[in-house]
PDB file of C-alpha atoms in Angstrom:
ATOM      1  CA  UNK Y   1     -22.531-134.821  90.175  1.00 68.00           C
ATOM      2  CA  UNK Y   2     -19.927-132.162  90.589  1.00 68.00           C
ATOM      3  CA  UNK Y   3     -17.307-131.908  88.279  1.00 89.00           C
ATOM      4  CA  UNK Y   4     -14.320-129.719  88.769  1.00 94.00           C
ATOM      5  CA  UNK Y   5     -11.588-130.181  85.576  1.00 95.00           C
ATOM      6  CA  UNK Y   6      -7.743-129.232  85.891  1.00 96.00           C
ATOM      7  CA  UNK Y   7      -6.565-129.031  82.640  1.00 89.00           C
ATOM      8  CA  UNK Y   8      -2.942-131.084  83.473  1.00 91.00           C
ATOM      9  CA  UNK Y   9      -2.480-133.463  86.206  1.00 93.00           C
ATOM     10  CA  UNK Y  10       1.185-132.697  85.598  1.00 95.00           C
ATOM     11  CA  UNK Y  11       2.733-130.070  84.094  1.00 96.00           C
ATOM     12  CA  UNK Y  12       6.611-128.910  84.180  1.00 97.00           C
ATOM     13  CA  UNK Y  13       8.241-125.954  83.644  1.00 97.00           C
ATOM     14  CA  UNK Y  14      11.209-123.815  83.952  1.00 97.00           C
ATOM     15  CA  UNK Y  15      12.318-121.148  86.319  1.00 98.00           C
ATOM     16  CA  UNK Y  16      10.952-117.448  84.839  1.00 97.00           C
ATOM     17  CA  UNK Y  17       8.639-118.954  82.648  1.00 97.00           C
ATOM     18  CA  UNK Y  18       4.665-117.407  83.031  1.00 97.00           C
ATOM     19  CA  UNK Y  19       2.685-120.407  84.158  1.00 97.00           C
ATOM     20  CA  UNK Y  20      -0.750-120.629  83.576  1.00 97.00           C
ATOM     21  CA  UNK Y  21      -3.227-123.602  85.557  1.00 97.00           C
ATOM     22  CA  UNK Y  22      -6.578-124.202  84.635  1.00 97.00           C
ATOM     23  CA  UNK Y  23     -10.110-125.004  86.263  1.00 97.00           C
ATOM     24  CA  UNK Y  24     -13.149-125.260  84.978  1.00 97.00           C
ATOM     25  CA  UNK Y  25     -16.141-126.353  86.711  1.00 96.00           C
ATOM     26  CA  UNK Y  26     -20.041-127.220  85.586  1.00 93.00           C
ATOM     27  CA  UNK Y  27     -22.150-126.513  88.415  1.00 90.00           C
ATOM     28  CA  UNK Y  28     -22.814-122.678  87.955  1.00 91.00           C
ATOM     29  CA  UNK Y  29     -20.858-122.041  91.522  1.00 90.00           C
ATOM     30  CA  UNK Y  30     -20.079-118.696  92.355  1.00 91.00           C
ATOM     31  CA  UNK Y  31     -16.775-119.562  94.342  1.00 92.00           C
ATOM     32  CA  UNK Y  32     -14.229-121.044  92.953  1.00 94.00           C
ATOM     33  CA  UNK Y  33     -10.818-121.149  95.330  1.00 94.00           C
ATOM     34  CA  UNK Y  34      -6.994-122.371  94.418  1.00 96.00           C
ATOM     35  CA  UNK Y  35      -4.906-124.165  97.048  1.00 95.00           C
ATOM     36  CA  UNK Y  36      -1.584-125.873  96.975  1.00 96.00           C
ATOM     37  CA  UNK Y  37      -0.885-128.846  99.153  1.00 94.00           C
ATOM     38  CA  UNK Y  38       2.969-129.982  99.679  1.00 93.00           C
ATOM     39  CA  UNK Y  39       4.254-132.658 101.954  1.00 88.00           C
ATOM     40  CA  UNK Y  40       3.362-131.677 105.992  1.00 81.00           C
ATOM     41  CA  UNK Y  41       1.949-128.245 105.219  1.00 83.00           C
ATOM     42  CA  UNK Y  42      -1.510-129.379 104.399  1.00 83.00           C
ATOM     43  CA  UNK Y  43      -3.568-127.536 102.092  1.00 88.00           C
ATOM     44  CA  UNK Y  44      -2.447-123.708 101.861  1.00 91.00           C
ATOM     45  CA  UNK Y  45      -5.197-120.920 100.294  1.00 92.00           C
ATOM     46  CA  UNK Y  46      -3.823-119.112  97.550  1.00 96.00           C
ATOM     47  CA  UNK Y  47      -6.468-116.974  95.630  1.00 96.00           C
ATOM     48  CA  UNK Y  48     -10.201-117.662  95.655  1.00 94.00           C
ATOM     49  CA  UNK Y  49     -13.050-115.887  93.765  1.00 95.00           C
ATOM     50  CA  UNK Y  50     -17.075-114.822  94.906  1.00 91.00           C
ATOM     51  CA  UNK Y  51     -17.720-113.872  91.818  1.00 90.00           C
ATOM     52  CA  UNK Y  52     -17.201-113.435  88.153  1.00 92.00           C
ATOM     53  CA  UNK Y  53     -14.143-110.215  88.049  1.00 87.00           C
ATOM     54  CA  UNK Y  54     -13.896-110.614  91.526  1.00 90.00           C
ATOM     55  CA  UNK Y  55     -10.611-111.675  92.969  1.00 94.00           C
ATOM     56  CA  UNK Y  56      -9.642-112.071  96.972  1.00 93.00           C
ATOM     57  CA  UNK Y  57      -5.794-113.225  98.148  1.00 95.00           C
ATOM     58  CA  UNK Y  58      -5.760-116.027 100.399  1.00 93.00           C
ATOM     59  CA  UNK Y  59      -2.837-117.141 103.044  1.00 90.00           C
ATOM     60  CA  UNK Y  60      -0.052-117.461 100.080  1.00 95.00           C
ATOM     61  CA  UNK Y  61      -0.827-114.898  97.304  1.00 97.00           C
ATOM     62  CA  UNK Y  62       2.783-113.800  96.614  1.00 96.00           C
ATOM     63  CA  UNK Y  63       4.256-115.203  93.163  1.00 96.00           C
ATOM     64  CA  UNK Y  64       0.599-115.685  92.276  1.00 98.00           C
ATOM     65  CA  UNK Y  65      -2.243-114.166  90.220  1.00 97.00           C
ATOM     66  CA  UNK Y  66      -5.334-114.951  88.989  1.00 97.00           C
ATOM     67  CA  UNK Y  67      -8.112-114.475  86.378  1.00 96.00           C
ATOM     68  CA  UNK Y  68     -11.838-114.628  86.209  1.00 96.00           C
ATOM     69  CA  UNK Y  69     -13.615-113.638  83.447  1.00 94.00           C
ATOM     70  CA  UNK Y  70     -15.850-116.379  83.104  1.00 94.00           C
ATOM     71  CA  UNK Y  71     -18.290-118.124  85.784  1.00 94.00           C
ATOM     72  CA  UNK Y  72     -16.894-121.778  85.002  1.00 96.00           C
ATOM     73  CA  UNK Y  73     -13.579-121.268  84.727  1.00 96.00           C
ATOM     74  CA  UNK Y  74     -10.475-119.529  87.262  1.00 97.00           C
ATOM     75  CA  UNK Y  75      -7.567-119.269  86.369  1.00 97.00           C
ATOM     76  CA  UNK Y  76      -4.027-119.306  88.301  1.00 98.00           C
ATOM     77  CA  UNK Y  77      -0.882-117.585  87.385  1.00 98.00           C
ATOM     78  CA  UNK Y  78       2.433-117.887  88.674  1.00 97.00           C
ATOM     79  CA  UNK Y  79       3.956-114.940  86.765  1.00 94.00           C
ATOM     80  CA  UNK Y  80       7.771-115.730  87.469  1.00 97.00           C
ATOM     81  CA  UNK Y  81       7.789-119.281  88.122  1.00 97.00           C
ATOM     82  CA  UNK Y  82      10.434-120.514  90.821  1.00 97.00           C
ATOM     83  CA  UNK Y  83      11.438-123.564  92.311  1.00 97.00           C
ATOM     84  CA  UNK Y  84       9.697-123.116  95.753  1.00 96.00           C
ATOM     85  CA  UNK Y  85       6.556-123.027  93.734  1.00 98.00           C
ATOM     86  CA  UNK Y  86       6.728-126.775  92.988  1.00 98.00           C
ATOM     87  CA  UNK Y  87       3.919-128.470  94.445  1.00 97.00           C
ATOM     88  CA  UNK Y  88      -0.139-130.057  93.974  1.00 96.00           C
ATOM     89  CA  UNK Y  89      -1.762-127.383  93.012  1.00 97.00           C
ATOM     90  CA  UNK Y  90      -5.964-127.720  93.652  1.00 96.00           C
ATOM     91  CA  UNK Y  91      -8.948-126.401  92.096  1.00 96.00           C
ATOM     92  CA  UNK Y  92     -11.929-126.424  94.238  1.00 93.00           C
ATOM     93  CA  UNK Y  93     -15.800-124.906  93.563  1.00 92.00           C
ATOM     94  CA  UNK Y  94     -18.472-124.518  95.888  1.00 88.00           C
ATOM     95  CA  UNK Y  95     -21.988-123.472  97.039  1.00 83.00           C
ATOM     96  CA  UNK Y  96     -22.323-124.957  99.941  1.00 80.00           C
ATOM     97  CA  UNK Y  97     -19.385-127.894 100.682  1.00 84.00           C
ATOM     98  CA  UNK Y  98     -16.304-127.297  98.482  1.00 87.00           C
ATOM     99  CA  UNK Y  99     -16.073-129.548  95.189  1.00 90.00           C
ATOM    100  CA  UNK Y 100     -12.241-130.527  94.367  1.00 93.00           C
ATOM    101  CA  UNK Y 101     -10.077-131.218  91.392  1.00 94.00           C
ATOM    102  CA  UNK Y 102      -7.872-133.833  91.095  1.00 93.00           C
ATOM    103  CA  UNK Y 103      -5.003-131.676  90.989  1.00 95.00           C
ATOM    104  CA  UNK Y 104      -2.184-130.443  89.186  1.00 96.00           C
ATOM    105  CA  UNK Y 105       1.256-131.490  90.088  1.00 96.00           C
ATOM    106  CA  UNK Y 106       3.863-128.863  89.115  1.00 97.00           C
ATOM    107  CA  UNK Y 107       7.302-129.347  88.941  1.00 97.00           C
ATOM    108  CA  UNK Y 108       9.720-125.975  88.003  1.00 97.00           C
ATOM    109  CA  UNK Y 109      12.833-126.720  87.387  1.00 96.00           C
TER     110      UNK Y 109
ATOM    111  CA  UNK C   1     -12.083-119.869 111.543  1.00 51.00           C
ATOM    112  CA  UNK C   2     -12.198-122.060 113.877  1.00 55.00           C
ATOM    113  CA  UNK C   3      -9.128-124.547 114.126  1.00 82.00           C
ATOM    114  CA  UNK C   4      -9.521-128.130 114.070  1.00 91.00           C
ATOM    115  CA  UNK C   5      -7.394-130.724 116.186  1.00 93.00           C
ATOM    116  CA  UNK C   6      -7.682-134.363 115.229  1.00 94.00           C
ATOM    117  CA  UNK C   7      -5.453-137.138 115.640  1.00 95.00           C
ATOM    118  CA  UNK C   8      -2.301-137.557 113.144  1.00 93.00           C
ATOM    119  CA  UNK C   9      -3.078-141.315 112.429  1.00 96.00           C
ATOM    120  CA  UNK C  10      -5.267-144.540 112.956  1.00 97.00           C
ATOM    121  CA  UNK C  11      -5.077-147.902 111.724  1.00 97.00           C
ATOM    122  CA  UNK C  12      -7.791-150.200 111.748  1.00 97.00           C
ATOM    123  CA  UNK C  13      -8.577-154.108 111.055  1.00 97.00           C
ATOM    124  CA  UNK C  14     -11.015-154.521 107.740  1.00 97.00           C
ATOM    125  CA  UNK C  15     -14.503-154.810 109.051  1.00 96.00           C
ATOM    126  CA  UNK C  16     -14.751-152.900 111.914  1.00 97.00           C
ATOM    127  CA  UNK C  17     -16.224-149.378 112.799  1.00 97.00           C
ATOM    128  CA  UNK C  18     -13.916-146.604 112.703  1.00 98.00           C
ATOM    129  CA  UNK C  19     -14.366-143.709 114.699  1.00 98.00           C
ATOM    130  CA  UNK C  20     -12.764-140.463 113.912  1.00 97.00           C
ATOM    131  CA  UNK C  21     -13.024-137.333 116.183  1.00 96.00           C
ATOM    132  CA  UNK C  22     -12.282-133.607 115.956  1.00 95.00           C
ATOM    133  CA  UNK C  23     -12.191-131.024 118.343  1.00 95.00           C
ATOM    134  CA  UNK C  24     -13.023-127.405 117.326  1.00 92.00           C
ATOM    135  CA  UNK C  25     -12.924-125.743 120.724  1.00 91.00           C
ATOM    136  CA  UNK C  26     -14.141-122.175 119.544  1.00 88.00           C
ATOM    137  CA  UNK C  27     -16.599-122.953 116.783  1.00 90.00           C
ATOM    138  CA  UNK C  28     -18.770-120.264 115.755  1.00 89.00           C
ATOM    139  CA  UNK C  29     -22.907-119.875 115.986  1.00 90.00           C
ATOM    140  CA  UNK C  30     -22.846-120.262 111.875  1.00 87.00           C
ATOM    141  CA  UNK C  31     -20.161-122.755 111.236  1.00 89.00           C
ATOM    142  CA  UNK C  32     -20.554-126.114 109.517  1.00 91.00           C
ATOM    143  CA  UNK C  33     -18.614-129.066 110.332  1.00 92.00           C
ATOM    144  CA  UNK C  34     -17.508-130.671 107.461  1.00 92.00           C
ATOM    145  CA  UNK C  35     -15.759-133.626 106.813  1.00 95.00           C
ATOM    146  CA  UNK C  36     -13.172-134.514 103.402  1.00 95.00           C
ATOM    147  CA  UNK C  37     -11.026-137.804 102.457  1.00 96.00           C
ATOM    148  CA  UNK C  38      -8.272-137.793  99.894  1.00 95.00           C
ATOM    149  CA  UNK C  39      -6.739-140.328  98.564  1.00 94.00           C
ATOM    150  CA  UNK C  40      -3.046-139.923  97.466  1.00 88.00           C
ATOM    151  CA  UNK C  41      -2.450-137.331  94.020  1.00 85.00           C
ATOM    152  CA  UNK C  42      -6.520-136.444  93.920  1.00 90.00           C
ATOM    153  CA  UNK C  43      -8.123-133.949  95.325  1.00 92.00           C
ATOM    154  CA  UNK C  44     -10.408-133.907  98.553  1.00 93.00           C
ATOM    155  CA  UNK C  45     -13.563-135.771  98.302  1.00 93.00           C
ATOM    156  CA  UNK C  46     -16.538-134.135 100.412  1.00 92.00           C
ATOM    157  CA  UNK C  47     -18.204-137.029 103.008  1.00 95.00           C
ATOM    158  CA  UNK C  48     -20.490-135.391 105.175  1.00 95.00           C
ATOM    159  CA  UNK C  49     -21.615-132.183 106.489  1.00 93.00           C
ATOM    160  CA  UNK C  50     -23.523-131.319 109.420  1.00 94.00           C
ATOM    161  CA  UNK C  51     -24.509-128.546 112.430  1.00 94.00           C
ATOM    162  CA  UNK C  52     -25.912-130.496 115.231  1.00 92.00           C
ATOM    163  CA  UNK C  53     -27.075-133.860 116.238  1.00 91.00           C
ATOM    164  CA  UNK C  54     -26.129-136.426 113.542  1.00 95.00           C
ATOM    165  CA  UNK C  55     -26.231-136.680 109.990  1.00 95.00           C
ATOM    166  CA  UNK C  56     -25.731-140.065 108.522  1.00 96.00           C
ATOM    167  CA  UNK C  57     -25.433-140.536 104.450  1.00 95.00           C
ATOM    168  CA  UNK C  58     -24.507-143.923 102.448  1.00 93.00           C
ATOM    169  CA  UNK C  59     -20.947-143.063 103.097  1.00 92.00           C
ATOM    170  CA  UNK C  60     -20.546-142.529 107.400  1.00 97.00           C
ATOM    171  CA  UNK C  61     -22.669-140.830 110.140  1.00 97.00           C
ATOM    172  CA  UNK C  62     -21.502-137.569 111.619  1.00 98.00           C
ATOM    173  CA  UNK C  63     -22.614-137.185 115.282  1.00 97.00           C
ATOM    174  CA  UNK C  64     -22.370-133.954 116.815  1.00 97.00           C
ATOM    175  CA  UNK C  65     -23.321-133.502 120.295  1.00 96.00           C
ATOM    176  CA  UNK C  66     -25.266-130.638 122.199  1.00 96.00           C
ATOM    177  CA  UNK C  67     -21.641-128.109 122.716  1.00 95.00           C
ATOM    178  CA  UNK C  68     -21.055-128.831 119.308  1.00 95.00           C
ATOM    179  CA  UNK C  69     -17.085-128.447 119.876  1.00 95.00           C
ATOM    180  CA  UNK C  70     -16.269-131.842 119.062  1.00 95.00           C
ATOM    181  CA  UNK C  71     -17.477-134.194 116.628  1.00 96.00           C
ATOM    182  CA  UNK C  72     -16.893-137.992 115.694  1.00 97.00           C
ATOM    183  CA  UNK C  73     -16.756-139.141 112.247  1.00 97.00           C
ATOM    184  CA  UNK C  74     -18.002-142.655 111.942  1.00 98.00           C
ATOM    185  CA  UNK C  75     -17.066-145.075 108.858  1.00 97.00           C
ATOM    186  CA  UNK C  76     -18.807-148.671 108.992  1.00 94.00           C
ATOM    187  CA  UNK C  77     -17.161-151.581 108.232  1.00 93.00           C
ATOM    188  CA  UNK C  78     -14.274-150.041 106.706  1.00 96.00           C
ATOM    189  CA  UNK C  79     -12.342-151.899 103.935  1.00 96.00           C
ATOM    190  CA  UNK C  80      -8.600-151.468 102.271  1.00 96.00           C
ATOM    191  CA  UNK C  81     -10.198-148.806  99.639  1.00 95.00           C
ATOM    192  CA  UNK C  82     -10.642-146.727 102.594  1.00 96.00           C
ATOM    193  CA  UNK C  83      -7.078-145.856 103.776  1.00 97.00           C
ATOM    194  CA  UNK C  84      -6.835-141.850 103.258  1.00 97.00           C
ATOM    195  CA  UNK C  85      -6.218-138.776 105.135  1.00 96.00           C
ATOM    196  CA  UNK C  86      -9.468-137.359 106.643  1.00 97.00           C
ATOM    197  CA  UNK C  87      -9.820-133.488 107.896  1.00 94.00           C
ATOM    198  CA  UNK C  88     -12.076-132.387 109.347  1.00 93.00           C
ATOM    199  CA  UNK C  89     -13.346-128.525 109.394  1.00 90.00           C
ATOM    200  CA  UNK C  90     -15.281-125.951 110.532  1.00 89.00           C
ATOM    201  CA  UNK C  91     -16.779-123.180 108.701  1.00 84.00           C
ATOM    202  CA  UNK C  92     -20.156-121.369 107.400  1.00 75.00           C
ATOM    203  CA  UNK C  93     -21.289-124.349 105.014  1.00 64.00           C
ATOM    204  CA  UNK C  94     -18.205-124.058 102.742  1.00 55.00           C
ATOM    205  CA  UNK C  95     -19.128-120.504 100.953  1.00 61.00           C
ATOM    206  CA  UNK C  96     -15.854-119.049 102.706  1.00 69.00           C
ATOM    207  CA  UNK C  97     -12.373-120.473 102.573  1.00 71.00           C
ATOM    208  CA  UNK C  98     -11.696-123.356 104.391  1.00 74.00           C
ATOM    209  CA  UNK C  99      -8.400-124.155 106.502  1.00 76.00           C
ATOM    210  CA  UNK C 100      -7.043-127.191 106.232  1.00 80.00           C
ATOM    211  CA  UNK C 101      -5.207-129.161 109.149  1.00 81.00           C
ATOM    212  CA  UNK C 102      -3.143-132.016 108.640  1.00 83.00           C
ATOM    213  CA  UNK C 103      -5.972-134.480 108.702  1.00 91.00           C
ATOM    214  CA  UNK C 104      -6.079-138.215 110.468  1.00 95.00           C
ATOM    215  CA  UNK C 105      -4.185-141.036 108.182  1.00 95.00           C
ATOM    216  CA  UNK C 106      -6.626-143.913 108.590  1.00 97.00           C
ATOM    217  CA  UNK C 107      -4.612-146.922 107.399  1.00 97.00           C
ATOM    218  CA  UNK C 108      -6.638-150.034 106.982  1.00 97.00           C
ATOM    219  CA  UNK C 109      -5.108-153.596 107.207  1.00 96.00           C
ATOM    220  CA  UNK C 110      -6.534-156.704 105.996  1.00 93.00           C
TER     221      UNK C 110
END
């Protein structure tokens, strides 16, 4: 079975602090994706990945970064964190249907 | 990508057959229809994929007919544990980015 680890399911932090959230997963995908879900918005795209390096911005890249080095694991950044960034944050991993995290929720206050 | 519609809610009686559907209007010659449920504070679960026809798995049948832009989720015998927000969506078999709707709220009652 697919597993796809967050490393917190919550996390807070203060505004201007460098956040980083992490996902690991064991399945040897080669796309791994970040979304953030908040109340009636759905799921939003942030920053997903092909490939190892390899970076692409989604819907809702601003106030976000991200970092591959590794096949398993991608890594999100909020750089400057701000209040509007409080949300679920989700991992996902896939080749073939996408294979979800249970989520970080972030609160910046 | 194609965009999904599907209705905002559903409640059902334990026991019965729930039918879900989804139209995708402008689906493309390579997409995948692909079906998620989340529960609240995890993540989306996958349920079923398919392209035409119906799939069925040990979780609900998917049945897709000949136009292929709708399809109808189908959950058996549904019980309390399966109250969650389904989406449904479209894409080439989940390799690209998918877009989320707002899903169908299935609540069950006993």
């Amino acid at each position: 079975d697919v597993k796809v680890t967050q490393s917190s399911r919550y996390l807070v932090k203060r505004t201007g602090e460098k956040v980083f959230l992490e996902c690991v997963q064991d399945m040897d995908h080669e796309n791994m994706f970040w979304y953030r879900q908040d109340p009636g918005l759905g799921l939003r795209l942030i920053y997903f990945s092909y490939d190892v390096k390899m970076k692409e911005k989604g819907d809702i890249p601003e106030g976000y970064s991200v970092s591959r080095e590794k096949k398993e694991r991608f890594s999100l950044i909020l750089e400057s964190a701000s209040t509007n960034q409080t949300s679920m944050y989700l991992c996902a991993s896939s080749w073939g249907p996408q294979h979800f995290g249970d989520g970080t929720r972030l609160s910046i206050l | 990508l194609a965009k999904t519609t599907q209705p905002i809610s559903m409640d059902s009686y334990e026991g019965q057959e729930v039918n879900i559907t989804c139209s995708h209007n402008n689906i493309a010659t390579n997409d995948y229809i692909t079906w998620y449920q989340q529960f609240p504070s995890q993540g989306p679960r996958f349920i079923i994929q398919g392209y035409k026809t119906k799939v069925t798995n040990e979780v609900a049948s998917l049945f897709i007919p000949a136009d292929r832009k709708s399809s109808t989720l189908s959950l058996p015998r549904v019980s309390l544990s399966d109250t969650a927000v389904y989406y449904c969506l479209v894409g080439d078999s989940g390799n690209t980015p998918l877009v989320f709707g707002k899903g169908t709220r299935l609540s069950v009652i006993a």
